[in-house]
GROMACS .gro file of C-alpha atoms in nm:
model
  259
    1MET     CA    1  -1.073   0.966  -1.627
    2LEU     CA    2  -1.102   0.598  -1.554
    3ALA     CA    3  -1.032   0.497  -1.912
    4SER     CA    4  -0.658   0.481  -1.842
    5THR     CA    5  -0.722   0.178  -1.626
    6LEU     CA    6  -0.886  -0.016  -1.905
    7ARG     CA    7  -0.585  -0.229  -1.973
    8ILE     CA    8  -0.598  -0.378  -1.624
    9LEU     CA    9  -0.953  -0.500  -1.664
   10PRO     CA   10  -0.863  -0.840  -1.810
   11VAL     CA   11  -0.664  -0.911  -1.492
   12LEU     CA   12  -0.917  -0.779  -1.248
   13ALA     CA   13  -1.204  -0.946  -1.433
   14LEU     CA   14  -1.067  -1.276  -1.304
   15LEU     CA   15  -1.135  -1.153  -0.955
   16VAL     CA   16  -1.490  -1.034  -1.020
   17SER     CA   17  -1.757  -1.255  -0.875
   18PRO     CA   18  -2.044  -1.297  -1.126
   19ALA     CA   19  -2.290  -1.270  -0.839
   20LEU     CA   20  -2.145  -0.939  -0.725
   21ALA     CA   21  -2.110  -0.803  -1.078
   22GLY     CA   22  -2.482  -0.841  -1.121
   23ALA     CA   23  -2.576  -0.730  -0.772
   24ASP     CA   24  -2.911  -0.564  -0.722
   25PRO     CA   25  -2.850  -0.189  -0.671
   26ALA     CA   26  -3.107  -0.199  -0.393
   27THR     CA   27  -2.872  -0.424  -0.193
   28LYS     CA   28  -2.562  -0.217  -0.267
   29PRO     CA   29  -2.345  -0.192   0.045
   30SER     CA   30  -2.303   0.144   0.215
   31PRO     CA   31  -1.977   0.340   0.162
   32GLU     CA   32  -1.863   0.238   0.510
   33GLU     CA   33  -1.934  -0.126   0.431
   34VAL     CA   34  -1.734  -0.100   0.108
   35LEU     CA   35  -1.430   0.019   0.305
   36ARG     CA   36  -1.469  -0.267   0.550
   37LEU     CA   37  -1.492  -0.520   0.267
   38ILE     CA   38  -1.181  -0.378   0.097
   39ASP     CA   39  -0.987  -0.404   0.423
   40GLU     CA   40  -1.110  -0.758   0.477
   41ARG     CA   41  -1.002  -0.877   0.130
   42MET     CA   42  -0.650  -0.739   0.176
   43SER     CA   43  -0.587  -0.829   0.541
   44PHE     CA   44  -0.451  -1.153   0.680
   45GLN     CA   45  -0.379  -1.308   1.017
   46SER     CA   46  -0.046  -1.472   0.928
   47ASP     CA   47   0.285  -1.288   0.938
   48TYR     CA   48   0.391  -1.135   0.606
   49ARG     CA   49   0.720  -1.136   0.422
   50GLY     CA   50   0.772  -1.002   0.073
   51THR     CA   51   1.008  -0.831  -0.169
   52VAL     CA   52   0.908  -0.490  -0.302
   53ARG     CA   53   1.071  -0.359  -0.620
   54LEU     CA   54   1.029   0.009  -0.707
   55ARG     CA   55   1.121   0.140  -1.050
   56GLU     CA   56   1.130   0.518  -1.060
   57LEU     CA   57   1.111   0.693  -1.396
   58ARG     CA   58   1.159   1.070  -1.381
   59LYS     CA   59   1.044   1.320  -1.642
   60ASP     CA   60   1.403   1.373  -1.755
   61GLY     CA   61   1.432   1.002  -1.834
   62THR     CA   62   1.639   0.912  -1.528
   63GLU     CA   63   1.562   0.567  -1.398
   64ASN     CA   64   1.624   0.432  -1.048
   65LEU     CA   65   1.567   0.084  -0.914
   66ILE     CA   66   1.513   0.015  -0.544
   67GLU     CA   67   1.453  -0.314  -0.370
   68LEU     CA   68   1.317  -0.370  -0.020
   69GLU     CA   69   1.237  -0.659   0.206
   70VAL     CA   70   0.917  -0.604   0.404
   71TYR     CA   71   0.814  -0.791   0.719
   72ARG     CA   72   0.477  -0.744   0.892
   73ARG     CA   73   0.290  -0.880   1.190
   74ASP     CA   74  -0.054  -0.727   1.186
   75THR     CA   75  -0.165  -0.877   1.516
   76THR     CA   76   0.085  -0.649   1.693
   77ARG     CA   77   0.120  -0.373   1.425
   78ASP     CA   78   0.489  -0.461   1.383
   79LEU     CA   79   0.647  -0.347   1.055
   80LEU     CA   80   1.006  -0.362   0.933
   81ILE     CA   81   1.138  -0.244   0.596
   82TYR     CA   82   1.493  -0.340   0.499
   83VAL     CA   83   1.662  -0.180   0.196
   84THR     CA   84   1.869  -0.423  -0.013
   85LYS     CA   85   1.927  -0.226  -0.337
   86PRO     CA   86   2.084  -0.006  -0.468
   87ARG     CA   87   2.421  -0.062  -0.301
   88HIS     CA   88   2.458   0.291  -0.161
   89LEU     CA   89   2.126   0.259   0.023
   90ALA     CA   90   2.156  -0.106   0.123
   91GLY     CA   91   2.143  -0.176   0.495
   92GLY     CA   92   1.906   0.109   0.574
   93GLY     CA   93   1.550   0.063   0.676
   94TYR     CA   94   1.246   0.151   0.881
   95LEU     CA   95   1.106  -0.001   1.198
   96ARG     CA   96   0.765   0.071   1.349
   97MET     CA   97   0.751   0.031   1.725
   98GLY     CA   98   0.404   0.093   1.863
   99ARG     CA   99   0.279   0.387   1.660
  100ASN     CA  100   0.625   0.535   1.609
  101LEU     CA  101   0.819   0.488   1.284
  102TRP     CA  102   1.199   0.500   1.298
  103GLU     CA  103   1.443   0.531   1.009
  104TYR     CA  104   1.788   0.369   1.028
  105GLU     CA  105   2.092   0.517   0.853
  106PRO     CA  106   2.361   0.245   0.835
  107SER     CA  107   2.654   0.476   0.749
  108THR     CA  108   2.618   0.656   1.084
  109GLY     CA  109   2.441   0.387   1.282
  110GLN     CA  110   2.180   0.645   1.381
  111TRP     CA  111   1.805   0.611   1.419
  112GLN     CA  112   1.575   0.902   1.346
  113ARG     CA  113   1.206   0.921   1.419
  114THR     CA  114   0.995   0.992   1.113
  115THR     CA  115   0.623   1.023   1.044
  116GLN     CA  116   0.356   0.809   0.883
  117ARG     CA  117   0.327   1.070   0.609
  118GLY     CA  118   0.699   1.078   0.540
  119ASN     CA  119   0.827   0.935   0.213
  120ILE     CA  120   1.014   0.605   0.220
  121ILE     CA  121   1.377   0.642   0.095
  122SER     CA  122   1.292   0.967  -0.085
  123THR     CA  123   1.031   0.806  -0.307
  124VAL     CA  124   0.661   0.886  -0.337
  125SER     CA  125   0.584   0.573  -0.132
  126CYS     CA  126   0.490   0.602   0.234
  127GLU     CA  127   0.435   0.370   0.531
  128GLU     CA  128   0.078   0.288   0.431
  129ASP     CA  129   0.195   0.134   0.103
  130PHE     CA  130   0.356  -0.149   0.300
  131ASP     CA  131   0.102  -0.177   0.580
  132ARG     CA  132  -0.236  -0.349   0.606
  133SER     CA  133  -0.537  -0.168   0.466
  134ARG     CA  134  -0.702   0.049   0.733
  135LEU     CA  135  -0.956   0.244   0.528
  136ALA     CA  136  -1.252   0.178   0.757
  137GLU     CA  137  -1.045   0.271   1.062
  138ASN     CA  138  -0.906   0.595   0.917
  139TYR     CA  139  -1.174   0.740   0.690
  140ASP     CA  140  -1.534   0.846   0.657
  141ALA     CA  141  -1.670   0.778   0.310
  142LYS     CA  142  -1.917   0.950   0.080
  143ASP     CA  143  -2.068   0.795  -0.232
  144GLU     CA  144  -2.002   0.976  -0.559
  145GLY     CA  145  -2.187   0.741  -0.793
  146GLU     CA  146  -2.036   0.509  -1.050
  147ASP     CA  147  -1.812   0.528  -1.356
  148VAL     CA  148  -1.896   0.261  -1.613
  149VAL     CA  149  -1.615   0.132  -1.833
  150LYS     CA  150  -1.679  -0.145  -2.086
  151GLY     CA  151  -1.993  -0.244  -1.905
  152VAL     CA  152  -1.828  -0.268  -1.563
  153ALA     CA  153  -1.953  -0.025  -1.297
  154PHE     CA  154  -1.681   0.113  -1.070
  155ARG     CA  155  -1.800   0.259  -0.740
  156LYS     CA  156  -1.652   0.603  -0.675
  157LEU     CA  157  -1.601   0.713  -0.313
  158HIS     CA  158  -1.463   1.028  -0.156
  159LEU     CA  159  -1.286   0.963   0.174
  160THR     CA  160  -1.201   1.214   0.446
  161ALA     CA  161  -0.985   1.136   0.749
  162LYS     CA  162  -1.169   1.071   1.073
  163GLU     CA  163  -1.104   1.299   1.366
  164GLY     CA  164  -0.785   1.186   1.541
  165ALA     CA  165  -0.675   0.959   1.255
  166GLN     CA  166  -0.342   1.030   1.085
  167PRO     CA  167  -0.342   0.862   0.745
  168SER     CA  168  -0.094   0.965   0.476
  169TYR     CA  169  -0.363   1.160   0.290
  170LEU     CA  170  -0.638   1.356   0.461
  171GLN     CA  171  -0.853   1.311   0.150
  172LEU     CA  172  -0.870   1.021  -0.091
  173ARG     CA  173  -1.087   0.937  -0.388
  174ILE     CA  174  -1.109   0.570  -0.484
  175TRP     CA  175  -1.271   0.368  -0.763
  176VAL     CA  176  -1.379   0.017  -0.664
  177ASP     CA  177  -1.474  -0.277  -0.887
  178PRO     CA  178  -1.770  -0.509  -0.813
  179SER     CA  179  -1.545  -0.744  -0.613
  180PHE     CA  180  -1.427  -0.461  -0.386
  181ASN     CA  181  -1.081  -0.420  -0.537
  182ILE     CA  182  -0.956  -0.063  -0.564
  183VAL     CA  183  -0.851   0.002  -0.925
  184LYS     CA  184  -0.765   0.369  -0.891
  185ARG     CA  185  -0.677   0.594  -0.596
  186VAL     CA  186  -0.604   0.968  -0.578
  187GLY     CA  187  -0.450   1.133  -0.270
  188TYR     CA  188  -0.511   1.503  -0.199
  189ALA     CA  189  -0.355   1.776   0.012
  190PRO     CA  190  -0.585   1.950   0.263
  191SER     CA  191  -0.624   2.227   0.001
  192GLY     CA  192  -0.765   1.976  -0.246
  193ARG     CA  193  -0.455   1.971  -0.465
  194VAL     CA  194  -0.377   1.631  -0.612
  195LEU     CA  195  -0.057   1.487  -0.464
  196ARG     CA  196  -0.047   1.134  -0.602
  197THR     CA  197  -0.244   0.912  -0.837
  198ASP     CA  198  -0.225   0.532  -0.818
  199ILE     CA  199  -0.343   0.280  -1.073
  200ILE     CA  200  -0.363  -0.067  -0.920
  201ARG     CA  201  -0.270  -0.288  -1.212
  202SER     CA  202  -0.313  -0.625  -1.046
  203TYR     CA  203  -0.368  -0.815  -0.725
  204GLN     CA  204  -0.240  -1.158  -0.626
  205ALA     CA  205  -0.440  -1.435  -0.463
  206VAL     CA  206  -0.255  -1.575  -0.161
  207LYS     CA  207  -0.376  -1.841   0.085
  208ASP     CA  208  -0.358  -1.721   0.444
  209PRO     CA  209  -0.290  -2.037   0.649
  210ALA     CA  210  -0.382  -1.876   0.982
  211ALA     CA  211  -0.718  -1.747   0.858
  212GLY     CA  212  -0.786  -2.039   0.622
  213LYS     CA  213  -0.894  -1.809   0.339
  214VAL     CA  214  -0.759  -1.647   0.024
  215VAL     CA  215  -0.654  -1.282   0.051
  216TYR     CA  216  -0.570  -1.031  -0.221
  217PRO     CA  217  -0.266  -0.810  -0.156
  218TYR     CA  218  -0.132  -0.585  -0.433
  219LYS     CA  219   0.080  -0.730  -0.712
  220GLU     CA  220   0.164  -0.417  -0.910
  221VAL     CA  221   0.080  -0.051  -0.862
  222LEU     CA  222   0.168   0.249  -1.078
  223GLU     CA  223   0.220   0.556  -0.857
  224VAL     CA  224   0.244   0.903  -1.013
  225GLU     CA  225   0.370   1.200  -0.812
  226GLU     CA  226   0.179   1.496  -0.952
  227ALA     CA  227   0.428   1.770  -0.854
  228SER     CA  228   0.734   1.615  -1.018
  229GLY     CA  229   0.570   1.392  -1.277
  230SER     CA  230   0.780   1.099  -1.157
  231GLN     CA  231   0.629   0.755  -1.201
  232PHE     CA  232   0.691   0.457  -0.975
  233THR     CA  233   0.607   0.104  -1.077
  234VAL     CA  234   0.582  -0.092  -0.752
  235ARG     CA  235   0.585  -0.471  -0.763
  236TYR     CA  236   0.509  -0.684  -0.458
  237ASP     CA  237   0.692  -1.015  -0.516
  238ASN     CA  238   0.783  -1.333  -0.326
  239VAL     CA  239   0.496  -1.297  -0.082
  240THR     CA  240   0.488  -1.562   0.191
  241LEU     CA  241   0.251  -1.582   0.486
  242GLN     CA  242   0.417  -1.775   0.768
  243PRO     CA  243   0.537  -1.715   1.125
  244LEU     CA  244   0.827  -1.472   1.173
  245SER     CA  245   1.060  -1.447   1.471
  246PRO     CA  246   0.965  -1.166   1.715
  247ASN     CA  247   1.337  -1.079   1.725
  248MET     CA  248   1.307  -0.944   1.371
  249PHE     CA  249   1.105  -0.643   1.481
  250THR     CA  250   1.389  -0.485   1.675
  251LYS     CA  251   1.658  -0.225   1.613
  252THR     CA  252   1.923  -0.486   1.692
  253TRP     CA  253   1.805  -0.714   1.413
  254LEU     CA  254   1.814  -0.443   1.147
  255GLU     CA  255   2.152  -0.309   1.263
  256GLY     CA  256   2.292  -0.663   1.248
  257ARG     CA  257   2.200  -0.698   0.881
  258PHE     CA  258   2.458  -0.437   0.781
  259ARG     CA  259   2.753  -0.581   0.973
   0.00000   0.00000   0.00000
């Protein structure tokens, strides 16, 4: 099942620490520690700004291109998503205030509350795809052994949502390389039915000036919606980590972009 990810190995191999690749199994971190390490590699202290390009390819051959601007401040959980393409969707967006996510419709000027599990602009993507990694906060983890591909052992973990947590998927299964990068992720319905399969094709190394370390956000992810067969190639481009104005994380700021 993991063989389909083989073509990403040359990219991810650059991120594999030789020391970790040859780690003594006796010192293997616990499942909970693996989640914490994944979160740590992908999280930063600086504000985030980036362009996200989604290419949807449906089973009938229809292709759609969507472009978003994403702004994040993890220290306060602020998140703003601004749609720039295609033209008929441009000006819309999403704003998280506290734990509430609001969707803005520019043609009516109306805001509507939505949920963390809701799809973003009718795609398979959801809020978590643009947010910081919160695996350790949201899930309990159980070890399911390893899958070895071309001599590389990928840790396989089954995650179930913690009581009171509200992640997009109540169950996840992830495959993790020796440097604690997720290479494959499957989201399940409560019944166990597969909803979405992600192949993380590449990460990007970015210096976080506030933390003084290199972090590894996604670069490209292939998302497959199992029910429809639609595929989304999601690219995270133009990432910059620098201070953002607090005025950006307001309804007024997003409404003003459309005028």
